[in-house]
JSON list of C-alpha atoms in Angstrom, two decimals:
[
{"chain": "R", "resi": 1, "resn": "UNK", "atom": "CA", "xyz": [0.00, 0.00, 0.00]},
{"chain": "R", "resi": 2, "resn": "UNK", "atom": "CA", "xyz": [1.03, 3.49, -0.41]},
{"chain": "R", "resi": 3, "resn": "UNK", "atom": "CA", "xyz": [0.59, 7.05, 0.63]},
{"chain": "R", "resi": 4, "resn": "UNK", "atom": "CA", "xyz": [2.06, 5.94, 4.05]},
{"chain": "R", "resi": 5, "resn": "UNK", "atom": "CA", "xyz": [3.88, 8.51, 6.24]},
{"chain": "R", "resi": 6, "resn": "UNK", "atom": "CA", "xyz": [6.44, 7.72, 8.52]},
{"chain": "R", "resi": 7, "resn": "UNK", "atom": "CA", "xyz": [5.16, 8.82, 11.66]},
{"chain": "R", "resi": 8, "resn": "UNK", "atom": "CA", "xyz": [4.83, 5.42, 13.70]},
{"chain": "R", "resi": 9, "resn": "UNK", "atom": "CA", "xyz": [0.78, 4.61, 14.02]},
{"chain": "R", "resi": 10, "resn": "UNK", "atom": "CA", "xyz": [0.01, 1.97, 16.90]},
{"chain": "R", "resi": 11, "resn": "UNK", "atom": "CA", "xyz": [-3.66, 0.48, 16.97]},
{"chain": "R", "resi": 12, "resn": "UNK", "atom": "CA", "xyz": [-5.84, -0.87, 19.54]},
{"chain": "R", "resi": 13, "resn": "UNK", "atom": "CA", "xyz": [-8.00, -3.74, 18.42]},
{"chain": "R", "resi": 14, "resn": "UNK", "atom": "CA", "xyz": [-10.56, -4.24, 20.70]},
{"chain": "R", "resi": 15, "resn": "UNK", "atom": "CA", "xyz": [-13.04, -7.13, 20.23]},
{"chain": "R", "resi": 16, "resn": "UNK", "atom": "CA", "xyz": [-13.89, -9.95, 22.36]},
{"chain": "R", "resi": 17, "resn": "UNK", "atom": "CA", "xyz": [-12.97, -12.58, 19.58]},
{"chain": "R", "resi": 18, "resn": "UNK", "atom": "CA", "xyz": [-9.53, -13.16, 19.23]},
{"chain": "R", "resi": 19, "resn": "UNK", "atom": "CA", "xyz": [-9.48, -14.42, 15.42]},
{"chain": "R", "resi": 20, "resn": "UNK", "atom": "CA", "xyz": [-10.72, -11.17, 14.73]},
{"chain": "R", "resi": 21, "resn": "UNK", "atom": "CA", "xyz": [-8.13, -9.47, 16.31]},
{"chain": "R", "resi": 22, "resn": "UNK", "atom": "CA", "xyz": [-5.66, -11.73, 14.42]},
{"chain": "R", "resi": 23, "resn": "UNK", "atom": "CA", "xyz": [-7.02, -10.60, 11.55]},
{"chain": "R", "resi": 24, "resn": "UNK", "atom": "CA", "xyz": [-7.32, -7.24, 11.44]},
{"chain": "R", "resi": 25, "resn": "UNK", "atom": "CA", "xyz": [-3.61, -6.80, 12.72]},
{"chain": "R", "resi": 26, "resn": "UNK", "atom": "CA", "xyz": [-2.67, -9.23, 9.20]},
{"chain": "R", "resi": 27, "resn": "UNK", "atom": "CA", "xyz": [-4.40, -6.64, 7.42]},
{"chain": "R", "resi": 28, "resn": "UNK", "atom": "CA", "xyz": [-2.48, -3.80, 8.76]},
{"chain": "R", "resi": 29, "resn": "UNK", "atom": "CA", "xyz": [0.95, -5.33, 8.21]},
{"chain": "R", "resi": 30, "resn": "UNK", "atom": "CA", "xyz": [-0.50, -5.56, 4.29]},
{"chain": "R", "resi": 31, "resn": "UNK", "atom": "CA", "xyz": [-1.06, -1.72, 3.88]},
{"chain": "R", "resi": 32, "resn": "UNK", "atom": "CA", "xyz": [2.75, -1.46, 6.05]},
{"chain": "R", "resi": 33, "resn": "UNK", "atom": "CA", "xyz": [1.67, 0.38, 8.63]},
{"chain": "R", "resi": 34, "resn": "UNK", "atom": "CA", "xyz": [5.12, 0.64, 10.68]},
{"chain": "R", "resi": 35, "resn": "UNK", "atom": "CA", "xyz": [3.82, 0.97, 14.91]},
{"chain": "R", "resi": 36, "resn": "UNK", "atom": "CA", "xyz": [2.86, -1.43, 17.40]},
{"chain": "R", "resi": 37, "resn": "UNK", "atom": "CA", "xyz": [-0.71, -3.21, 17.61]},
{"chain": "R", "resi": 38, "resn": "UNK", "atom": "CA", "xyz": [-2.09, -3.82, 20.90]},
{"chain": "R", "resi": 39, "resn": "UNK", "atom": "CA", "xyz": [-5.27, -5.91, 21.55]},
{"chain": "R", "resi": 40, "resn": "UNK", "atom": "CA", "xyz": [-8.22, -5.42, 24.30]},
{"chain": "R", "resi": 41, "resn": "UNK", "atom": "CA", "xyz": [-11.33, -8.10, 24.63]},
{"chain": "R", "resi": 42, "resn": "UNK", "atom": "CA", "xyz": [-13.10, -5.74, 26.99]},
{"chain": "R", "resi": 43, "resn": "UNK", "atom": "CA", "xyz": [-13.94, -2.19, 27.44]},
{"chain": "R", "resi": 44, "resn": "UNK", "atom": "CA", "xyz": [-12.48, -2.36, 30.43]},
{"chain": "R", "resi": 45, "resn": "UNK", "atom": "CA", "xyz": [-9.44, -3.59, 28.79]},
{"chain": "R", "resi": 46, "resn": "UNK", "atom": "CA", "xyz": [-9.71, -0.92, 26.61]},
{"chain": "R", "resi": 47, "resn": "UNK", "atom": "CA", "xyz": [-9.47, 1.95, 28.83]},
{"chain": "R", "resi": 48, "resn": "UNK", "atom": "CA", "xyz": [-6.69, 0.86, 30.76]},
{"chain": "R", "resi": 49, "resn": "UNK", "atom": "CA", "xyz": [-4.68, 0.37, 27.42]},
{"chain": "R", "resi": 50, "resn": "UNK", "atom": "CA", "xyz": [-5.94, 4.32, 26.05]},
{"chain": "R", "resi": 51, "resn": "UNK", "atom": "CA", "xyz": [-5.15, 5.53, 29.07]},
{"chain": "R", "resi": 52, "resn": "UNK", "atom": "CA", "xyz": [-1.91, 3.58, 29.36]},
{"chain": "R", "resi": 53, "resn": "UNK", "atom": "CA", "xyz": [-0.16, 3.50, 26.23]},
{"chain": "R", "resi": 54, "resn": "UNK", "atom": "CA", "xyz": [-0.17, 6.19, 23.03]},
{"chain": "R", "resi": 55, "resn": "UNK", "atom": "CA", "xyz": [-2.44, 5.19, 20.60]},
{"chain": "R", "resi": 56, "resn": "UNK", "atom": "CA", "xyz": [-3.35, 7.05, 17.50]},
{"chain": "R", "resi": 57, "resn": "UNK", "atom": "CA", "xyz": [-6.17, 4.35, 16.02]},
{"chain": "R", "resi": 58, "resn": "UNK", "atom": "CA", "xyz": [-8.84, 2.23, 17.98]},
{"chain": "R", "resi": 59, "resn": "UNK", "atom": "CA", "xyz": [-10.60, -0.38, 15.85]},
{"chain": "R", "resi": 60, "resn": "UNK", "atom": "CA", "xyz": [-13.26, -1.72, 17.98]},
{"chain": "R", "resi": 61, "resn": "UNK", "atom": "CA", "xyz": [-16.65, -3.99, 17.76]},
{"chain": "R", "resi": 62, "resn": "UNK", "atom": "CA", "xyz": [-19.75, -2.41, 19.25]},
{"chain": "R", "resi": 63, "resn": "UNK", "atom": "CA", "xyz": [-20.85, -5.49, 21.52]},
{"chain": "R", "resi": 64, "resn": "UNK", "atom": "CA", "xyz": [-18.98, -7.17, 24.69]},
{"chain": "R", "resi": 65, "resn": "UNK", "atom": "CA", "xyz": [-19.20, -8.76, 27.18]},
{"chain": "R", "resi": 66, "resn": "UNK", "atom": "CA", "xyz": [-19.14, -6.50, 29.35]},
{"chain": "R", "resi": 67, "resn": "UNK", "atom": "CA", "xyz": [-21.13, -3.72, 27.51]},
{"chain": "R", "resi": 68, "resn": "UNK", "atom": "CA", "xyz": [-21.73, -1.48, 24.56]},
{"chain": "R", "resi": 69, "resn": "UNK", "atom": "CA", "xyz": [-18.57, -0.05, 23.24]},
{"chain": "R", "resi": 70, "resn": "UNK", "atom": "CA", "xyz": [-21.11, 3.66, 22.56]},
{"chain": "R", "resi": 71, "resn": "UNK", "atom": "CA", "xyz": [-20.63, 4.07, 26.04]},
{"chain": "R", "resi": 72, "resn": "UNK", "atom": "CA", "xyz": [-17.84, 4.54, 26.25]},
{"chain": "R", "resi": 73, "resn": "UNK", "atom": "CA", "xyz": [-16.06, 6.02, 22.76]},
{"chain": "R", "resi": 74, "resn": "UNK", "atom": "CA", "xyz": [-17.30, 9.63, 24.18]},
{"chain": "R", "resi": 75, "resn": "UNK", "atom": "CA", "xyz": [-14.82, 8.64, 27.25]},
{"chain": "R", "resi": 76, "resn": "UNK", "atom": "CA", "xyz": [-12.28, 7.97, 24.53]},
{"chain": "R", "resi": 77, "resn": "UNK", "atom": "CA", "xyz": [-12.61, 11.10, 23.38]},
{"chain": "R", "resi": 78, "resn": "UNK", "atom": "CA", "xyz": [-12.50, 13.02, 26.38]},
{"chain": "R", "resi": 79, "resn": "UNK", "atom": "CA", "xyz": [-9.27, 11.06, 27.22]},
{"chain": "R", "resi": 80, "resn": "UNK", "atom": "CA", "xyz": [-7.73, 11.72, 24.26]},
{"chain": "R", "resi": 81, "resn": "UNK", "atom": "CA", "xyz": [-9.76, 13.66, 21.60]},
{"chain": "R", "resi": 82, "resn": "UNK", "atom": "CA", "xyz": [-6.85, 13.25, 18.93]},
{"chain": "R", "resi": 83, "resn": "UNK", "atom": "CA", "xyz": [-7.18, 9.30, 18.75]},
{"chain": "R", "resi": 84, "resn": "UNK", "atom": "CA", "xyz": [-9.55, 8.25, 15.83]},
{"chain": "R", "resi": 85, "resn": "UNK", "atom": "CA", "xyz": [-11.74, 5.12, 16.24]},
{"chain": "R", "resi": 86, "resn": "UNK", "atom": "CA", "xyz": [-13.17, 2.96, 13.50]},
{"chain": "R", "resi": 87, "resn": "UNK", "atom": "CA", "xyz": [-16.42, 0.54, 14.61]},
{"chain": "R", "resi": 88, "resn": "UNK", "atom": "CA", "xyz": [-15.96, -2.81, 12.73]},
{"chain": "R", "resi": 89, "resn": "UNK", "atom": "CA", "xyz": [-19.19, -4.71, 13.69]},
{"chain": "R", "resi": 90, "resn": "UNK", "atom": "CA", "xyz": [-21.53, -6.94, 12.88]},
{"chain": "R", "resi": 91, "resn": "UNK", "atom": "CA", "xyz": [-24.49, -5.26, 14.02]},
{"chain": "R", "resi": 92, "resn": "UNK", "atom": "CA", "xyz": [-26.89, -3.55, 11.23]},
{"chain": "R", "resi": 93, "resn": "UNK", "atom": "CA", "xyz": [-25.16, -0.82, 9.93]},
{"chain": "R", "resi": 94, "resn": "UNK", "atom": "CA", "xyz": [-28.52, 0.52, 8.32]},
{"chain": "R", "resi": 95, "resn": "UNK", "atom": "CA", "xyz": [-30.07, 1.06, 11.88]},
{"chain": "R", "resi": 96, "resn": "UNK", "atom": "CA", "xyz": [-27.26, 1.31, 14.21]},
{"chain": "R", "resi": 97, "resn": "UNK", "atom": "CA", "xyz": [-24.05, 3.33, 12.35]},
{"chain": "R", "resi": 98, "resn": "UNK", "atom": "CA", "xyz": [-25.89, 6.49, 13.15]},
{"chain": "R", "resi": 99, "resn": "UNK", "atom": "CA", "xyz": [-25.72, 6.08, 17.02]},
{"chain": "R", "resi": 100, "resn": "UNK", "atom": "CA", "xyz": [-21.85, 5.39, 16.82]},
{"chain": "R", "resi": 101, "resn": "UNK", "atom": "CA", "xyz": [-21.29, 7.72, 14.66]},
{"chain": "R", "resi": 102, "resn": "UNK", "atom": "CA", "xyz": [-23.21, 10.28, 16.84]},
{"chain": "R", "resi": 103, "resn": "UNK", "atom": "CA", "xyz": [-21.26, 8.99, 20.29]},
{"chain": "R", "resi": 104, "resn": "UNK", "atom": "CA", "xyz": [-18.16, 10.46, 18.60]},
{"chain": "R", "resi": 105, "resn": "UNK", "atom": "CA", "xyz": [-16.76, 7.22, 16.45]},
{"chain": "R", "resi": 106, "resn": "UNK", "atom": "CA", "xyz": [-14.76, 8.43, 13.05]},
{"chain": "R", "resi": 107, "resn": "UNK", "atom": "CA", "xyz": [-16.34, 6.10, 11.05]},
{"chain": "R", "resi": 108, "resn": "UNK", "atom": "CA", "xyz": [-18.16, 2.62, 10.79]},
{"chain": "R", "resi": 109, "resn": "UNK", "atom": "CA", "xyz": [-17.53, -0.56, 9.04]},
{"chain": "R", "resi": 110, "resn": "UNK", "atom": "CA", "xyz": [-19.68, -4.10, 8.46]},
{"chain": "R", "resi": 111, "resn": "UNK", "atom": "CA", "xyz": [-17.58, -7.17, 9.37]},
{"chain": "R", "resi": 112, "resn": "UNK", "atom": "CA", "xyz": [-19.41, -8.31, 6.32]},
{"chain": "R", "resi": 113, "resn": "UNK", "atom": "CA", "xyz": [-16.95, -5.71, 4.27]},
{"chain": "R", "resi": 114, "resn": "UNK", "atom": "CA", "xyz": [-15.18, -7.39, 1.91]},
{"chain": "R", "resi": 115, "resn": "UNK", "atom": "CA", "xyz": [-10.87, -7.48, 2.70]},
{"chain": "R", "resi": 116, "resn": "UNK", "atom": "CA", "xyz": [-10.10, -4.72, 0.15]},
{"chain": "R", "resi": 117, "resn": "UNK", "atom": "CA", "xyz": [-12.87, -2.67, 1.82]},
{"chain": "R", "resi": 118, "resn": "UNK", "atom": "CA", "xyz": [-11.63, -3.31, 5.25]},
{"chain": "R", "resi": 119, "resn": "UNK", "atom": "CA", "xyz": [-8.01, -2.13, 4.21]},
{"chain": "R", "resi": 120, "resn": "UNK", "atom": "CA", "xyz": [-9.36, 0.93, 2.42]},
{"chain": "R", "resi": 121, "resn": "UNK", "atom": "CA", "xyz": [-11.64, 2.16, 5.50]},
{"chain": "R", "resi": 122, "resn": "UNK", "atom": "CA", "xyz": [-8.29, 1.90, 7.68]},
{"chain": "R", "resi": 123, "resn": "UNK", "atom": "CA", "xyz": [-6.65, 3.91, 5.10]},
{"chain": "R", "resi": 124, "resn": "UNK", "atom": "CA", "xyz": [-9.36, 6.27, 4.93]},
{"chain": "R", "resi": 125, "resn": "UNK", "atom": "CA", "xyz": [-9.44, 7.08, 9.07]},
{"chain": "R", "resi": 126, "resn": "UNK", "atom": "CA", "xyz": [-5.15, 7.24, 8.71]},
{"chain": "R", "resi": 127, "resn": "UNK", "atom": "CA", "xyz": [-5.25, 9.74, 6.33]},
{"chain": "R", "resi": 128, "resn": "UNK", "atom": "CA", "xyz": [-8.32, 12.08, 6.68]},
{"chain": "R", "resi": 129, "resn": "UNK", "atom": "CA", "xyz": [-9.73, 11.03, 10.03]},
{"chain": "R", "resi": 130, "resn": "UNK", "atom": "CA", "xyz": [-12.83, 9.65, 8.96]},
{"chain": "R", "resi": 131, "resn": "UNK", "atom": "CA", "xyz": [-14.30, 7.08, 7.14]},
{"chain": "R", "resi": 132, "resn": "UNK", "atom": "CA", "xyz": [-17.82, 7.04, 6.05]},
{"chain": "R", "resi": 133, "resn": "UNK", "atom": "CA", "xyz": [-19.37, 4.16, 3.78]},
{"chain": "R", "resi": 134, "resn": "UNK", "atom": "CA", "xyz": [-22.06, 4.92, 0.65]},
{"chain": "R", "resi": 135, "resn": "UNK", "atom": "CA", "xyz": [-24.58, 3.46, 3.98]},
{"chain": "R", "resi": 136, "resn": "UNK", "atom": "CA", "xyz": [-24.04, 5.65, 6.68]},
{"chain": "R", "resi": 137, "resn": "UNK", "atom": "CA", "xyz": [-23.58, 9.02, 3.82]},
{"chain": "R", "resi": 138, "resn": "UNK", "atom": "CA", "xyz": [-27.13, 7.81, 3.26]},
{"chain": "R", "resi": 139, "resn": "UNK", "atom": "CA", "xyz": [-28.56, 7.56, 6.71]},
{"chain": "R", "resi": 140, "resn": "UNK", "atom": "CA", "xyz": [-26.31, 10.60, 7.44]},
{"chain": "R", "resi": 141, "resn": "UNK", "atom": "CA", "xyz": [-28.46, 12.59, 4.46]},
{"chain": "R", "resi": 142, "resn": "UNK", "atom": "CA", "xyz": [-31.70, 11.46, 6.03]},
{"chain": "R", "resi": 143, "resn": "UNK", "atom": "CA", "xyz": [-30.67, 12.03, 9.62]},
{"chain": "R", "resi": 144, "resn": "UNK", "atom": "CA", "xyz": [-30.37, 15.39, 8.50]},
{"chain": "R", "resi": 145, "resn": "UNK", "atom": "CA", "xyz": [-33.54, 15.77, 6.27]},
{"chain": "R", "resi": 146, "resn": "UNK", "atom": "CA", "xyz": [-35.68, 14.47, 9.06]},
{"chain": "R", "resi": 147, "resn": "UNK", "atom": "CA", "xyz": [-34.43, 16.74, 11.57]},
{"chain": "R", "resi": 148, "resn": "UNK", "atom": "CA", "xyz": [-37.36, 19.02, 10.94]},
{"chain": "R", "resi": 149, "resn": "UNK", "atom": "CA", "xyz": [-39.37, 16.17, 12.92]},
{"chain": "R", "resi": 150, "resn": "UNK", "atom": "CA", "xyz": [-39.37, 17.54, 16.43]},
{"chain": "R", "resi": 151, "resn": "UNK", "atom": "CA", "xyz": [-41.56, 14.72, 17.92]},
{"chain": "R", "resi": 152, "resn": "UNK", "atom": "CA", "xyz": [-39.33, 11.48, 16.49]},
{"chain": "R", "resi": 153, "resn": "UNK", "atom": "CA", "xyz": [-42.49, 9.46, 17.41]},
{"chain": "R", "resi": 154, "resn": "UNK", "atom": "CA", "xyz": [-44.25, 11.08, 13.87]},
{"chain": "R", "resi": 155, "resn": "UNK", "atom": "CA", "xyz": [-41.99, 8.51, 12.19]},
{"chain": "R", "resi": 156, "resn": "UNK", "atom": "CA", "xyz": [-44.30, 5.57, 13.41]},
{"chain": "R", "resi": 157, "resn": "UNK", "atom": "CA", "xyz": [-47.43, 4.49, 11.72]},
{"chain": "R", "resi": 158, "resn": "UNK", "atom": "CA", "xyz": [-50.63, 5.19, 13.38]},
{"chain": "R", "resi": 159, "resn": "UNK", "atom": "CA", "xyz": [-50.61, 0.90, 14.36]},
{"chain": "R", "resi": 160, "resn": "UNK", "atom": "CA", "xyz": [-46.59, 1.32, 15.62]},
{"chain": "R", "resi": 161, "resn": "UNK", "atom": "CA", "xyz": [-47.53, 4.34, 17.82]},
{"chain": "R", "resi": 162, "resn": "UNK", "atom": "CA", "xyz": [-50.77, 2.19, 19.47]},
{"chain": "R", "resi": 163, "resn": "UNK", "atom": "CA", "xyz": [-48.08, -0.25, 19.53]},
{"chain": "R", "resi": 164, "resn": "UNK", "atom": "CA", "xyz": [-45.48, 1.40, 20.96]},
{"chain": "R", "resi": 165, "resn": "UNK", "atom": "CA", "xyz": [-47.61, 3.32, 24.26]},
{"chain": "R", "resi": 166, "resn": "UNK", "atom": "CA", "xyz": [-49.11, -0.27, 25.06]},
{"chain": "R", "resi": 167, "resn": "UNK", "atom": "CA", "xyz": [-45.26, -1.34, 25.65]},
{"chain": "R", "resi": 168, "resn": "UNK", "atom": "CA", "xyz": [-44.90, 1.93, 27.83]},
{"chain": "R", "resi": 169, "resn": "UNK", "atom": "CA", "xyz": [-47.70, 0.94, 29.69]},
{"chain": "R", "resi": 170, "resn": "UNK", "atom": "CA", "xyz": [-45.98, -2.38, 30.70]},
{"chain": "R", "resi": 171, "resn": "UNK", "atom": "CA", "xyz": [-47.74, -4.46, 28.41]},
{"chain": "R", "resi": 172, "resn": "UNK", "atom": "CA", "xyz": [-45.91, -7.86, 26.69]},
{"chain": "R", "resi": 173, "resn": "UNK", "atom": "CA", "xyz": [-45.66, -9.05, 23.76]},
{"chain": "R", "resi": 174, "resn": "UNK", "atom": "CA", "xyz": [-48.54, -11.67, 24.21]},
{"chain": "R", "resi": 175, "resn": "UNK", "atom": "CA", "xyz": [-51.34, -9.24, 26.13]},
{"chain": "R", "resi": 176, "resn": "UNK", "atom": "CA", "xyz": [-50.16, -6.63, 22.43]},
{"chain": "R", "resi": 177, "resn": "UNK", "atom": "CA", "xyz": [-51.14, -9.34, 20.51]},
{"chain": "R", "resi": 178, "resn": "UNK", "atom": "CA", "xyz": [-54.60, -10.45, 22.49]},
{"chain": "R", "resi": 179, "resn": "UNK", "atom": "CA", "xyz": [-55.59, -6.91, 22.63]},
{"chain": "R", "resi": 180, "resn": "UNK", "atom": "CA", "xyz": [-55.25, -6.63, 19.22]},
{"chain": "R", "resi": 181, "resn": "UNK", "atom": "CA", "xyz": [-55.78, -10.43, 17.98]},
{"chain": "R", "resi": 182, "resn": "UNK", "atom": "CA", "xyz": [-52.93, -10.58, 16.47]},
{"chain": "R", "resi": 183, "resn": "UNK", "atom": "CA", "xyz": [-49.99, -13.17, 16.16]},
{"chain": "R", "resi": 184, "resn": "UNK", "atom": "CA", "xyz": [-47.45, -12.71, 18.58]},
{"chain": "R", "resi": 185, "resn": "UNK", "atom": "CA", "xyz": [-44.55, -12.81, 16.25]},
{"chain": "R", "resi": 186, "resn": "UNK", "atom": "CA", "xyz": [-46.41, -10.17, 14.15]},
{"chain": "R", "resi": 187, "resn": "UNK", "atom": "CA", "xyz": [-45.89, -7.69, 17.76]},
{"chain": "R", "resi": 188, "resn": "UNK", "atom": "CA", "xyz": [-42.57, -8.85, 17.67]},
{"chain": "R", "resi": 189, "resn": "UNK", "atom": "CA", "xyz": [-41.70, -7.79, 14.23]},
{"chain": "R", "resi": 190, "resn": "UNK", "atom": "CA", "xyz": [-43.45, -4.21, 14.46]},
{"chain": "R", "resi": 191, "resn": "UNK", "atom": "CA", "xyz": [-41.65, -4.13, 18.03]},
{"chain": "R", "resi": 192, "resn": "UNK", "atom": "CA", "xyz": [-38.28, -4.65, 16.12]},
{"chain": "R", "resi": 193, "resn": "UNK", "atom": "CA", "xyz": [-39.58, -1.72, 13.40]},
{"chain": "R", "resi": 194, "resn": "UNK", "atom": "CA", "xyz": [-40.50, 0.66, 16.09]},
{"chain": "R", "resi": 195, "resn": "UNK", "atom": "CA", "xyz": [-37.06, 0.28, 17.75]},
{"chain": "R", "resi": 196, "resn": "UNK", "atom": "CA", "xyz": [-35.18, 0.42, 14.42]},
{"chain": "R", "resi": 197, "resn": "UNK", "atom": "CA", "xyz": [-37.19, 3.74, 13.53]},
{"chain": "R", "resi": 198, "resn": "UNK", "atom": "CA", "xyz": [-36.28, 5.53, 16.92]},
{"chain": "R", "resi": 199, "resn": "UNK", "atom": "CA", "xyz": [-33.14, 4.44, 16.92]},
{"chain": "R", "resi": 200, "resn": "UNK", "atom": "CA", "xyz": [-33.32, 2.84, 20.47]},
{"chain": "R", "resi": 201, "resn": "UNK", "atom": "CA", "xyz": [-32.69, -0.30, 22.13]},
{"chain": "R", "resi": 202, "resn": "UNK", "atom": "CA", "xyz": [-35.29, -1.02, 24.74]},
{"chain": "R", "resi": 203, "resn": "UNK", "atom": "CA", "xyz": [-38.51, -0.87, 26.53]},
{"chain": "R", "resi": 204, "resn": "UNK", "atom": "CA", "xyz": [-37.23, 2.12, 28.96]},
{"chain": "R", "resi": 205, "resn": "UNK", "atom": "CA", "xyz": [-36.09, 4.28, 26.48]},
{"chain": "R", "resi": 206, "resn": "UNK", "atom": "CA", "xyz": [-39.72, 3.58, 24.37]},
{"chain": "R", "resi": 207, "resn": "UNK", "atom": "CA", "xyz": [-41.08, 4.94, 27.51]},
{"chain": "R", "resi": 208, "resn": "UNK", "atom": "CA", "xyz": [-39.14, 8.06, 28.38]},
{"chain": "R", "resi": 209, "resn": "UNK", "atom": "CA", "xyz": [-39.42, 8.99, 24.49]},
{"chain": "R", "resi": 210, "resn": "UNK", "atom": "CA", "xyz": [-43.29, 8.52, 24.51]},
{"chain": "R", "resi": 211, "resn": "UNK", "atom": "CA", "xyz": [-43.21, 10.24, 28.01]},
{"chain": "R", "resi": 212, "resn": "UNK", "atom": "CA", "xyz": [-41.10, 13.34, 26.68]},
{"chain": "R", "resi": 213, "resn": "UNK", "atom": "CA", "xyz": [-43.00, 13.54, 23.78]},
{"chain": "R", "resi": 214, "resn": "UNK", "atom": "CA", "xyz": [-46.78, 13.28, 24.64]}
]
């Protein structure tokens, strides 16, 4: 690979799966990338080695063990604003790049990305400190369109948003469906599009949305 400076880069690869690990740090001896590559399989683990040693990129998944890794980029950041941090995850990047990108992540990548891809996006946050795929530019372009929605809920069908306040209320899956004699896995499957629409991850933040906004 070219275009490298010679300014030693060192990388934290954080992700609970060691082959992964392994594999992103073949990947980076490809492109040449002269530093040192240290490894974390918790967020815990993580923080002690940003705190600890000088890193310049994080590549890290967004699930753990031990947590989310969105909760704690933003202490990244505040650490050491200058590091740059790719996601590289196998979580939907059509519903959930947006929140990573918004918790202060420089870009976000599918472990379904083919090799070249994978090389180019840790090119791409090297050299320009970003890296942003034709995705996320999309959901970025609509994040932005909709922000003329003050009340987020306005994004839910008339059905979702009966839905959705019977779920604030405490209600389950199966008491949704007998109200409304319904399947069950049909409650489940609008549950899944109401959460992908708000962009949230659970039954308390349904509630303190519908709560803030009604």
């Amino acid at each position: 690979m070219n275009n490298l400076d010679t300014k030693t880069i060192n990388f934290l690869l954080a992700d609970d799966h060691s082959l992964i690990r392994q594999g992103i740090e073949f990947l980076i001896e490809e492109i040449g990338f002269d530093g040192e590559v240290f490894h974390a399989s918790t967020l815990q683990k993580v923080l002690e080695t940003v705190e600890t040693q000088q890193i310049e990129i994080v590549i890290i998944d967004a699930l753990f063990p031990d947590g989310n890794s969105a909760n704690i980029i933003s202490q990244i950041k505040n650490l050491k604003p200058e590091i740059k941090i790719l996601v590289f995850s196998g979580v939907d990047e059509s519903t959930q790049s947006i929140k990573y990108i918004n918790a202060g992540a420089n870009g976000f990548l599918s472990k379904l990305s083919e090799e070249n891809d994978i090389k180019e996006a840790i090119l791409k946050i090297h050299q320009t400190g970003k890296y942003i795929s034709s995705i996320t530019q999309g959901l970025l372009i609509d994040s932005l369109q909709n922000r003329n929605i003050i009340n987020p809920l306005q994004r839910l069908t008339e059905r979702e948003l009966e839905i959705a306040e019977m779920y604030a209320k405490g209600y389950g899956n199966l008491e949704i469906a007998n109200n409304l004699n319904v399947k069950q896995n049909t409650i489940s499957t609008i549950k899944k599009r109401i959460f992908d629409k708000l962009h949230i991850e659970n039954i308390v933040d349904l509630a303190d949305l519908i709560k803030n906004q009604h």
